Coordinates of C-alpha atoms in Angstrom, one line a residue:
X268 CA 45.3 131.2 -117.3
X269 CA 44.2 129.1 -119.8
X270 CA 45.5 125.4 -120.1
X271 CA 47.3 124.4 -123.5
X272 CA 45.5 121.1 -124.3
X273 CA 48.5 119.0 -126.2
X274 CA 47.9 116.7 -129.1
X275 CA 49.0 113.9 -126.8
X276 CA 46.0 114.8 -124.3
X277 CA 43.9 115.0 -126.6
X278 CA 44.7 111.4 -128.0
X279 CA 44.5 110.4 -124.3
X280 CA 41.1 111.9 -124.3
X281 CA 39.7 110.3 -127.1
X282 CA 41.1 106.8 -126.2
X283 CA 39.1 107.2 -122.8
X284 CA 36.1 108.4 -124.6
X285 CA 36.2 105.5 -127.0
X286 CA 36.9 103.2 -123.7
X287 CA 33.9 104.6 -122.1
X288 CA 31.7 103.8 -124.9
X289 CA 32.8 100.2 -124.9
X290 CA 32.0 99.9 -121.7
X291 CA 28.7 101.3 -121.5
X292 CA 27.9 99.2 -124.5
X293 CA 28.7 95.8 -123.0
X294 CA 27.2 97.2 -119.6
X295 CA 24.3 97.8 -121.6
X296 CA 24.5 94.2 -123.1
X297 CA 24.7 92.4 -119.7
X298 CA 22.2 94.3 -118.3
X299 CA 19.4 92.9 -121.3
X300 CA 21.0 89.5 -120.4
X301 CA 20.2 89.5 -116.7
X302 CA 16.5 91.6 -117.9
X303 CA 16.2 88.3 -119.9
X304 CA 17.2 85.8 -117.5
X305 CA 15.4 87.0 -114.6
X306 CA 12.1 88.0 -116.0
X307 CA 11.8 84.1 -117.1
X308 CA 13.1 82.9 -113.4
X309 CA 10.0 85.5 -112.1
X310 CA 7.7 83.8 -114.3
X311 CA 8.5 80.8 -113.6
X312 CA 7.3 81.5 -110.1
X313 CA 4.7 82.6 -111.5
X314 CA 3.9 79.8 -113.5
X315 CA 3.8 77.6 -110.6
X316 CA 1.5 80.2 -108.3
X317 CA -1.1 81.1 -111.0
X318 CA -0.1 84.5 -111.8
X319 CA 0.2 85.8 -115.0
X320 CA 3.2 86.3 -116.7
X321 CA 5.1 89.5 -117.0
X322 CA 6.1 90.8 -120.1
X323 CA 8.4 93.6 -119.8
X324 CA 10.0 93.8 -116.8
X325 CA 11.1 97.6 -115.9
X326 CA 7.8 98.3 -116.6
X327 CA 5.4 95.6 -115.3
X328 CA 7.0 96.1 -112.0
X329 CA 6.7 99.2 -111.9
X330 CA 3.7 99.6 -109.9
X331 CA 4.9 97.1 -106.8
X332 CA 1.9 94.7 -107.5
X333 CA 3.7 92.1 -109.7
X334 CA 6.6 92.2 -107.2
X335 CA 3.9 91.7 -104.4
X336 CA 2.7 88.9 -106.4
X337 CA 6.2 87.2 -106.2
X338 CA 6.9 87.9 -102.5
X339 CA 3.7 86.3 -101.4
X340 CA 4.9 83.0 -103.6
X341 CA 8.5 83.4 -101.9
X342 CA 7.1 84.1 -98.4
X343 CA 4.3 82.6 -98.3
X344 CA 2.3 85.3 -96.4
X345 CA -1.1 87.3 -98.1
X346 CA 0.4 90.8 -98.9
X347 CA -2.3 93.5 -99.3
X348 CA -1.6 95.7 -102.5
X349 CA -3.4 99.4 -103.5
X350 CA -5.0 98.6 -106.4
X351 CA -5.1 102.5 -107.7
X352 CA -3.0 103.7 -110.5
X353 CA -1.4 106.7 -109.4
X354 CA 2.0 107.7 -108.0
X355 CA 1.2 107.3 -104.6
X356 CA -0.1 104.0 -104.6
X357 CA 2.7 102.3 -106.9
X358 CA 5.2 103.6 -104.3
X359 CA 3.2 102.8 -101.3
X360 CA 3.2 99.0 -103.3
X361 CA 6.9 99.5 -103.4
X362 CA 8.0 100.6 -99.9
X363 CA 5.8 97.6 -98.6
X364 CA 8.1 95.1 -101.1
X365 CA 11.0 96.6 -99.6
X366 CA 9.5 97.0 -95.7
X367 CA 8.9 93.0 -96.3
X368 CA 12.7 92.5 -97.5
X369 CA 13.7 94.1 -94.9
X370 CA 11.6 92.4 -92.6
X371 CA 13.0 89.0 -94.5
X372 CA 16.8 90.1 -93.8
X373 CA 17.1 90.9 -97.6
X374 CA 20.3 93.2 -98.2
X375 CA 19.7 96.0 -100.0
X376 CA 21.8 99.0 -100.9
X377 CA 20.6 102.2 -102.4
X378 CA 17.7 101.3 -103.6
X379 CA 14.8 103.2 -102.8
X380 CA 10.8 103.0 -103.6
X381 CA 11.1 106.0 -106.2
X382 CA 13.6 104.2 -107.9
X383 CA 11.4 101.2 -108.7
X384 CA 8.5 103.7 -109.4
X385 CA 10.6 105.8 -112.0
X386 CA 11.6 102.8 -113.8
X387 CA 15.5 102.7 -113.0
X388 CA 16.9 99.8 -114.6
X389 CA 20.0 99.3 -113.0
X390 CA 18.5 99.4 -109.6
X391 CA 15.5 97.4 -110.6
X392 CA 17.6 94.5 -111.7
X393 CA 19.9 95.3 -108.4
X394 CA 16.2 94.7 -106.5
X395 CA 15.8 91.3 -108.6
X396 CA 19.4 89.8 -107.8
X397 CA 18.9 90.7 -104.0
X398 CA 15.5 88.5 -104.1
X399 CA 17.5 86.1 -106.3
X400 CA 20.1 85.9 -104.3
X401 CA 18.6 85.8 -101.1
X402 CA 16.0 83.0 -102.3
X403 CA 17.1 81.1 -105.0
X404 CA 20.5 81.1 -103.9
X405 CA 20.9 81.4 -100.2
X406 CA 17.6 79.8 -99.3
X407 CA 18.9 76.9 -101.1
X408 CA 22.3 76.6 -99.4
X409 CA 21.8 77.8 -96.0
X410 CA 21.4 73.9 -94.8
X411 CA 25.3 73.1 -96.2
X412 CA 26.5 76.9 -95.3
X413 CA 25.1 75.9 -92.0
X414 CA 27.5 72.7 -91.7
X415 CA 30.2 73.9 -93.3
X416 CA 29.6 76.8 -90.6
X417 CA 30.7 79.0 -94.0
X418 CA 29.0 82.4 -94.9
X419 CA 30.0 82.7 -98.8
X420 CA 27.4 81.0 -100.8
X421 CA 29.5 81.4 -104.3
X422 CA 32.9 80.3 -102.5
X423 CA 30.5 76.6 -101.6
X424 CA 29.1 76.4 -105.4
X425 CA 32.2 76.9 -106.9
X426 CA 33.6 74.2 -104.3
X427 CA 31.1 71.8 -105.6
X428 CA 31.2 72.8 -109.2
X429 CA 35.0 71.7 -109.3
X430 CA 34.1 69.2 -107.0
X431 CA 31.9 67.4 -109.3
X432 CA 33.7 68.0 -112.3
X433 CA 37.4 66.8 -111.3
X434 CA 37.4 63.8 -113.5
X435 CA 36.6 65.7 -116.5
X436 CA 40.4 66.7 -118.0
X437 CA 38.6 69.2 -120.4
X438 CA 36.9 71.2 -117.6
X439 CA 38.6 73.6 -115.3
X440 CA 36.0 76.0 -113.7
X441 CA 37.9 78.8 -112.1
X442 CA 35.1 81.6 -111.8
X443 CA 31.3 82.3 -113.0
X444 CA 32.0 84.1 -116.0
X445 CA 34.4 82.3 -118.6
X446 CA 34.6 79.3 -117.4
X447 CA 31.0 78.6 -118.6
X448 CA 31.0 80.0 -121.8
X449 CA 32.2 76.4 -123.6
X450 CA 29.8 74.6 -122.2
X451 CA 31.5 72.2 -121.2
X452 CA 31.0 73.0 -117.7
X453 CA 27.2 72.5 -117.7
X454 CA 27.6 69.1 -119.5
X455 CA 30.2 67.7 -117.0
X456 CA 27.9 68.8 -114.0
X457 CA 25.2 66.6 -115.4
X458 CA 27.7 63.9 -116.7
X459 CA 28.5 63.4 -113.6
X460 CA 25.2 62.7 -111.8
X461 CA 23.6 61.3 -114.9
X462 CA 26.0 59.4 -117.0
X463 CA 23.6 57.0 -118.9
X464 CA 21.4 60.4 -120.2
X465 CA 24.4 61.1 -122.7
X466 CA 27.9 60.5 -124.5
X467 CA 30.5 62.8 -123.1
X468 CA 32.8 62.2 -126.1
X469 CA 29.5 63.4 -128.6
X470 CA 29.3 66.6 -126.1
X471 CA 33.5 67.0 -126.7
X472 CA 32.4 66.9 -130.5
X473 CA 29.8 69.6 -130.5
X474 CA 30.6 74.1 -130.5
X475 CA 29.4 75.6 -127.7
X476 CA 26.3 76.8 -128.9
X477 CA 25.2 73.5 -129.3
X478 CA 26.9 71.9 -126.0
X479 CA 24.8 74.8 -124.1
X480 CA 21.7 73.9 -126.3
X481 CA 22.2 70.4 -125.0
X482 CA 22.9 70.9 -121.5
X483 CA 19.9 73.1 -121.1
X484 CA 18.1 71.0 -122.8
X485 CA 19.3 67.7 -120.6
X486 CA 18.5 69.9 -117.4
X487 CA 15.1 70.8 -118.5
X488 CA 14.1 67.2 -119.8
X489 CA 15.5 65.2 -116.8
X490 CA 15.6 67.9 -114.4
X491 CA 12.8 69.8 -114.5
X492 CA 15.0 72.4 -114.6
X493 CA 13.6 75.8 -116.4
X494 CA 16.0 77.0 -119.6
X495 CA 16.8 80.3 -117.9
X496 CA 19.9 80.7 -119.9
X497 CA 19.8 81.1 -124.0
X498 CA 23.0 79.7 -125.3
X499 CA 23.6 82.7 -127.6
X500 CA 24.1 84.8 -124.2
X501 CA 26.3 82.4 -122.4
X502 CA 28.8 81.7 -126.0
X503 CA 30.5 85.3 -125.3
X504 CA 34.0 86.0 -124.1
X505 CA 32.3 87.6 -120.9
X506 CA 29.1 86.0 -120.1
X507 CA 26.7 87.4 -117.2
X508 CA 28.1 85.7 -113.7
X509 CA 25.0 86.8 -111.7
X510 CA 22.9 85.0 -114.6
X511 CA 25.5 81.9 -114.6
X512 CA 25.0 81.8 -110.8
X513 CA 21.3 81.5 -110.6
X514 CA 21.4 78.6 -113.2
X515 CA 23.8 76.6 -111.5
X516 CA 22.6 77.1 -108.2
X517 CA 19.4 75.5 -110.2
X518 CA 21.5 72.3 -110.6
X519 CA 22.5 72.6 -107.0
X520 CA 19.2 72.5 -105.8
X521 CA 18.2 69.0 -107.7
X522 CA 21.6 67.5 -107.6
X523 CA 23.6 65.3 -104.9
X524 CA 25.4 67.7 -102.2
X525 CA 28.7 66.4 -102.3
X526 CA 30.9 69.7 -100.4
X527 CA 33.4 69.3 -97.6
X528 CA 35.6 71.8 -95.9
X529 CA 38.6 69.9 -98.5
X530 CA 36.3 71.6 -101.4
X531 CA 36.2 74.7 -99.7
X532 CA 39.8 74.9 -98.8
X533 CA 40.9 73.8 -102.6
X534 CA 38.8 77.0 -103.5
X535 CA 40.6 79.1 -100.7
X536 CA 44.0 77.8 -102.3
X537 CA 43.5 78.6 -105.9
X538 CA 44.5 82.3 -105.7
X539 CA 47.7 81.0 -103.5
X540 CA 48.0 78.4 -106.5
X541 CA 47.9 81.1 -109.4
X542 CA 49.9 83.8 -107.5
X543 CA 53.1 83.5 -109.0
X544 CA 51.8 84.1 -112.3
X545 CA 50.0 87.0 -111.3
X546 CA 52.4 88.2 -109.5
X547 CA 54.8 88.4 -112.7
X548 CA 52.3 90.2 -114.8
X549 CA 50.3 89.1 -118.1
X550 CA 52.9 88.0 -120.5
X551 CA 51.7 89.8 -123.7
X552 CA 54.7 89.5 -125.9
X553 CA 55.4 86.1 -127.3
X554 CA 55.3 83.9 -124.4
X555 CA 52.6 81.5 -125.0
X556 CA 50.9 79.1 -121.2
X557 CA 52.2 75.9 -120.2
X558 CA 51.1 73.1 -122.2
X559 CA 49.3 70.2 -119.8
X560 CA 52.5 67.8 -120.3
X561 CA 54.1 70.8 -118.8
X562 CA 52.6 71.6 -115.9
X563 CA 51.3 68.6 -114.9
X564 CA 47.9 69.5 -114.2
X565 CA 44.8 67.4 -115.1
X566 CA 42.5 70.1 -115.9
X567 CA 42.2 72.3 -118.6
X568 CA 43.6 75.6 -118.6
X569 CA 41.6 78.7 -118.7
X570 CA 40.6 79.1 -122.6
X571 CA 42.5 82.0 -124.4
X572 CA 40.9 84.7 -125.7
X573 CA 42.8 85.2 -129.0
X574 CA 44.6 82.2 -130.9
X575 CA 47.9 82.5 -132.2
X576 CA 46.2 82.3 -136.0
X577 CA 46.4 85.8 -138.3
X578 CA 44.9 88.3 -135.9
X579 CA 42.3 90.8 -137.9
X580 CA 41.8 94.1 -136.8
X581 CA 37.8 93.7 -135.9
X582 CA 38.5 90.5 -133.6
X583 CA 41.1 92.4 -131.4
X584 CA 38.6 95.2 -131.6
X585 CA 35.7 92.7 -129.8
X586 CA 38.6 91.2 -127.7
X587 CA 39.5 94.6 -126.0
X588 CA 36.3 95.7 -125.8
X589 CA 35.4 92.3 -123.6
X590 CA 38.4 92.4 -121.3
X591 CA 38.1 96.6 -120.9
X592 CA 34.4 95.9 -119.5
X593 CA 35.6 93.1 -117.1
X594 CA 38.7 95.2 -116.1
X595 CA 36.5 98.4 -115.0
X596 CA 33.6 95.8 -113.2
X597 CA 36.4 94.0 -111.6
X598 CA 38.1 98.3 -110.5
X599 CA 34.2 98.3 -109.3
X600 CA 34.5 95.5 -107.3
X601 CA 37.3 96.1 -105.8
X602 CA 36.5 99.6 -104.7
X603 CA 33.0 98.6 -103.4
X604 CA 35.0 95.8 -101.0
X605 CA 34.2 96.9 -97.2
X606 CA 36.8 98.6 -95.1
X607 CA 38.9 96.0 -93.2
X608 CA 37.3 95.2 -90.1
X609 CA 38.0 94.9 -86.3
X610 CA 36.5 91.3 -85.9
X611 CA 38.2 88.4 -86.3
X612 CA 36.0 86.6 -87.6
X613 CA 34.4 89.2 -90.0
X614 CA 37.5 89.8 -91.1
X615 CA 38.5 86.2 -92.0
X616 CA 35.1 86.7 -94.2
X617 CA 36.9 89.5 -95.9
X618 CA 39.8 87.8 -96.8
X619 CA 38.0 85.2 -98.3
X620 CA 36.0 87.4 -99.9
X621 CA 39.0 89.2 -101.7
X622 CA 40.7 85.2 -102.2
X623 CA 37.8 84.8 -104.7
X624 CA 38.6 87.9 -106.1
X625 CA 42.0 87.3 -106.5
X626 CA 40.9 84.1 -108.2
X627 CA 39.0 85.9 -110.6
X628 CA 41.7 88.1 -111.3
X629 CA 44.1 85.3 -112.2
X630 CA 41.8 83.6 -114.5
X631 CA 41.5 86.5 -116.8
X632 CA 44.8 87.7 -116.7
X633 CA 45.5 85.1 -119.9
X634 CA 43.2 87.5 -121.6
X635 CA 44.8 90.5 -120.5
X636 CA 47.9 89.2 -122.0
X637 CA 46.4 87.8 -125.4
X638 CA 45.1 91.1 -126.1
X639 CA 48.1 92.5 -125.7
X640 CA 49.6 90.1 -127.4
X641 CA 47.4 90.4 -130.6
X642 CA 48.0 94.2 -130.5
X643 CA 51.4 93.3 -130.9
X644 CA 51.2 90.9 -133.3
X645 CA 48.9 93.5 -135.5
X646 CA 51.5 96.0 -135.6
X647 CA 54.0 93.4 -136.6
X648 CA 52.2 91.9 -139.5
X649 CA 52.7 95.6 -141.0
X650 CA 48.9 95.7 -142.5
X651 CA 47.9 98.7 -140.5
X652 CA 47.7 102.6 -140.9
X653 CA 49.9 104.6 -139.4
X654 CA 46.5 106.0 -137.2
X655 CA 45.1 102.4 -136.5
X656 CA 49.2 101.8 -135.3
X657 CA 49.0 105.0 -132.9
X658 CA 45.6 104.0 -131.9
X659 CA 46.1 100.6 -130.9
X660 CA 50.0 101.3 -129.3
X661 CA 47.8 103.6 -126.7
X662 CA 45.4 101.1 -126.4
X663 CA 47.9 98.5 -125.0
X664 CA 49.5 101.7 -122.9
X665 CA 45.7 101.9 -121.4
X666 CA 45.1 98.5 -120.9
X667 CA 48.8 97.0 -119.4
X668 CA 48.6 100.7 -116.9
X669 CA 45.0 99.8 -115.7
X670 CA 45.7 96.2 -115.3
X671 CA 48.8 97.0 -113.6
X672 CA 47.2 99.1 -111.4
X673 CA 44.1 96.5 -110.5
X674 CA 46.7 93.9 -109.8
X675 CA 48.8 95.8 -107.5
X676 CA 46.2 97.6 -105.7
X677 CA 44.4 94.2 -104.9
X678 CA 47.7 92.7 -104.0
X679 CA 47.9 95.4 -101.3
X680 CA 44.4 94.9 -99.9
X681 CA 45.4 91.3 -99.6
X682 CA 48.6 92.1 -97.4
X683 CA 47.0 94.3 -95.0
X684 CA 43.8 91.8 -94.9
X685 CA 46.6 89.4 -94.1
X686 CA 48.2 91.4 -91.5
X687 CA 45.2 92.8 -89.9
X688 CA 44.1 89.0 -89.4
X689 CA 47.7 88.0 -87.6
X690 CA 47.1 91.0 -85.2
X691 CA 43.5 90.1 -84.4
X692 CA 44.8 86.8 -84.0
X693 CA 47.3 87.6 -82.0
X694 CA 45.2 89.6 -80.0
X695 CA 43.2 86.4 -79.1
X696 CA 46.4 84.6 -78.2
X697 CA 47.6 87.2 -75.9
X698 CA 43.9 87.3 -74.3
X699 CA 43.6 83.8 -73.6
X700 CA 47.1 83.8 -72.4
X701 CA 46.2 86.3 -69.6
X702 CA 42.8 84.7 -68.8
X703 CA 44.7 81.6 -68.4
X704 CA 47.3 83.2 -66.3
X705 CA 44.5 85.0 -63.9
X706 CA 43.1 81.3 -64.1
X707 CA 45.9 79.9 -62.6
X708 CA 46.8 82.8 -59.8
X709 CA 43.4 82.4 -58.5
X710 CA 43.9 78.7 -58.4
X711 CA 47.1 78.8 -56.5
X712 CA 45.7 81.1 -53.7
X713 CA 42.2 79.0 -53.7
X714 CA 44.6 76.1 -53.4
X715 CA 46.9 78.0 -50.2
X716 CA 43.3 79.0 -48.4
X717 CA 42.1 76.9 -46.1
X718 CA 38.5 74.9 -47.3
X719 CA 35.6 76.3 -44.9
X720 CA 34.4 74.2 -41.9
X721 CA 30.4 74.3 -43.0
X722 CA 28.2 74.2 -46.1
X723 CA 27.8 77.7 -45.6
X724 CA 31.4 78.5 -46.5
X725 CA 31.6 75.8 -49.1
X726 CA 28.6 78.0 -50.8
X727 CA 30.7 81.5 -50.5
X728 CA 34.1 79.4 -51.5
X729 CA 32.2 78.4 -54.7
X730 CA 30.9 81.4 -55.6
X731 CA 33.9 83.3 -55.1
X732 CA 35.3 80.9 -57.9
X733 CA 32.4 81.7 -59.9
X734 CA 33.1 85.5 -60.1
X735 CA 37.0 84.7 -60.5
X736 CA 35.3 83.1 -64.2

């Protein structure tokens, strides 16, 4: 039988649709951003090799001799390259830049030489970040990841990102994404280290545009730092974190190393210190957050989204269509999170693993709310048709549901990751209880034998102990 499609599905419908064309439009725009950013950080390393630049980047490396090229500058080892220009020998280039990452302990997932070959853009930038990542920004950190004995390179930037900008009342950096996109951030960062370069009140003073313009600048002139970033990509309501990580991971690199475990742990604790309010939900009809006076904090809260001014139609248009892409990345990432192990101590990895996520859900839930909150207030200033009213009401429906949804279901993977830890915990407890408890049963009848007459016997005695351990 046929199924009756009813008007309300097919409003349903084309609310998804619409959703789904948001999305792949600021996917799209993201992805440009990181093609941007990391075809200047792979000249760069060219720059400093010799090699010539590369223009466009899903093409150029398409043939596996410009990524050759920047694995023998990373490495340091000759790699020999086909120098024909068929099929065969672009993706014999390519499965030897792979067989070398995989040789260098590079994670890769899904990404095979036909997909470089073919052009795939997702996957080619996928292949980019995993060099990124594994030498700009592990390479970097392994000596502090190495004290700290920690294996989560963003959860030790982060720590010394806040660590180094704690005096600054006007900076609260809670995540990779919005937390950058005043500029502030960047400024305070090289405040900090280099307070006679510039006047923190002129920075206070400037937009953001021109407060990124001038860190970059700053970083570049003093630093020797390469302006990977354009401040035009960064001044969005969702800027690129992967791009946002491979800058400040720059500063890292040239910048005193100030991280202890008390940085770490403050990082650990600001999911447990936001959890209340995401527990309760984004507030989206007219409560508005906590003045400082108020909550007594001495940073900044996380900046809203929408401003309790007029709200137009087109601005809660650009609003949505930033917090719908974050909301389905952040679904991603949360799906894409391993199943819970059976180690201890991989499992403690996990959890703060999902901590950070949980961290990164709490700083956007403010713009959760303020959406819903402007959708609200639209309908109420009474300007609206009765189509843009529908439209918008299932907007809200779509947006609170999936939110809902996120925040529940990543509550629940932080319960069992909680309780799976206790057990494995407990089940080291237990363990060394009865080891100790053997321990001292073997002790008590060593202690009732009586000791050998000879060497020979002392030598038996004592390796009977041994095989007791």
């Amino acid at each position: 039988m046929a199924k009756v499609v009813t008007m309300e599905e097919n409003n349903d419908g084309a609310a998804n649709n619409e959703f789904s064309d948001i999305i792949k439009w600021r996917s799209d725009e993201h992805d440009a951003v990181q093609k941007k950013t990391f075809t200047k950080w792979i000249n760069a390393r060219f720059s400093k090799s010799g090699k010539a630049p590369i223009k466009d980047m899903f093409a150029d490396l398409r043939d596996g001799r410009k990524l050759l090229d920047l694995l023998e500058g990373l490495t340091g080892s000759a790699l020999t390259k086909e120098r024909g220009s068929t099929r065969v020998h672009a993706l014999n280039n390519v499965n030897r830049v792979l067989q070398v990452l995989h040789q260098n302990n590079v994670d890769l997932v899904n990404i095979g030489g036909t997909d470089i070959v073919d052009g795939n853009r997702k996957l080619t930038l996928g292949l980019i970040w995993s060099i990124i990542l594994h030498w700009q920004v592990k390479d970097i950190m392994k000596d502090i990841m190495s004290n700290l004995q920690q294996t989560n390179s963003e959860k030790i930037l982060l720590g010394w990102v806040r660590q180094s900008t704690q005096s600054y009342r006007q900076v609260n950096v809670l995540n990779f994404t919005t937390s950058w996109a005043d500029g502030l951030a960047f400024n305070a960062i090289l405040h900090r280290f280099k307070p006679g370069l510039f006047s923190w009140d002129k920075v206070l003073s400037m937009t953001p545009v021109e407060r990124l313009d001038h860190a970059f600048s700053i970083a570049k002139e003093q630093l020797g730092i390469e302006r990977l970033l354009d401040p035009e990509d960064v001044a969005v309501q969702l800027p690129d974190k992967k791009s946002i990580i491979m800058y400040v991971t720059s500063l890292f690199a040239v910048l005193p190393k100030e991280v202890t475990m008390d940085d770490i742990r403050e990082v650990e604790t600001l999911p447990r210190r936001y959890k209340a309010a995401c527990e309760e939900g984004p507030a989206y009809t007219q409560q508005s957050p906590a003045s400082e006076e108020e909550t007594g904090s001495s940073r900044a809260e996380t900046p809203s989204t929408v401003t309790e001014m007029e709200v137009d139609l087109d601005s809660y248009q650009a609003t949505l269509e930033e917090v719908l892409t974050w909301l389905l990345s952040a679904e991603d990432t949360l799906q894409m999170q391993d199943d819970i192990s059976d180690d201890v101590e991989e499992v403690k990895d996990q959890f703060h693993t999902h901590e950070a996520f949980m961290m990164e859900l709490t700083a956007h839930q403010s713009s959760v709310g303020n959406v819903l909150q402007a959708g609200n207030q639209l309908i109420a200033q009474g300007s609206l048709t009765d189509e843009e009213e529908e439209e918008i009401r299932e907007q809200m429906t779509l947006l609170n549901s999936r939110w809902e949804s996120l925040r529940v279901a990543s509550m629940d993977r932080q319960a069992r990751l909680h309780e799976v830890l206790m057990d494995l915990q407990q089940q080291q407890l237990q363990q060394l209880s009865d080891w100790l408890t053997q321990t001292e049963t073997r002790i008590r009848k060593m202690e009732s034998e009586p000791l050998p007459g000879d060497m020979e016997g002392y030598k038996e005695h004592i390796e009977q102990h041994k095989v007791g351990h």
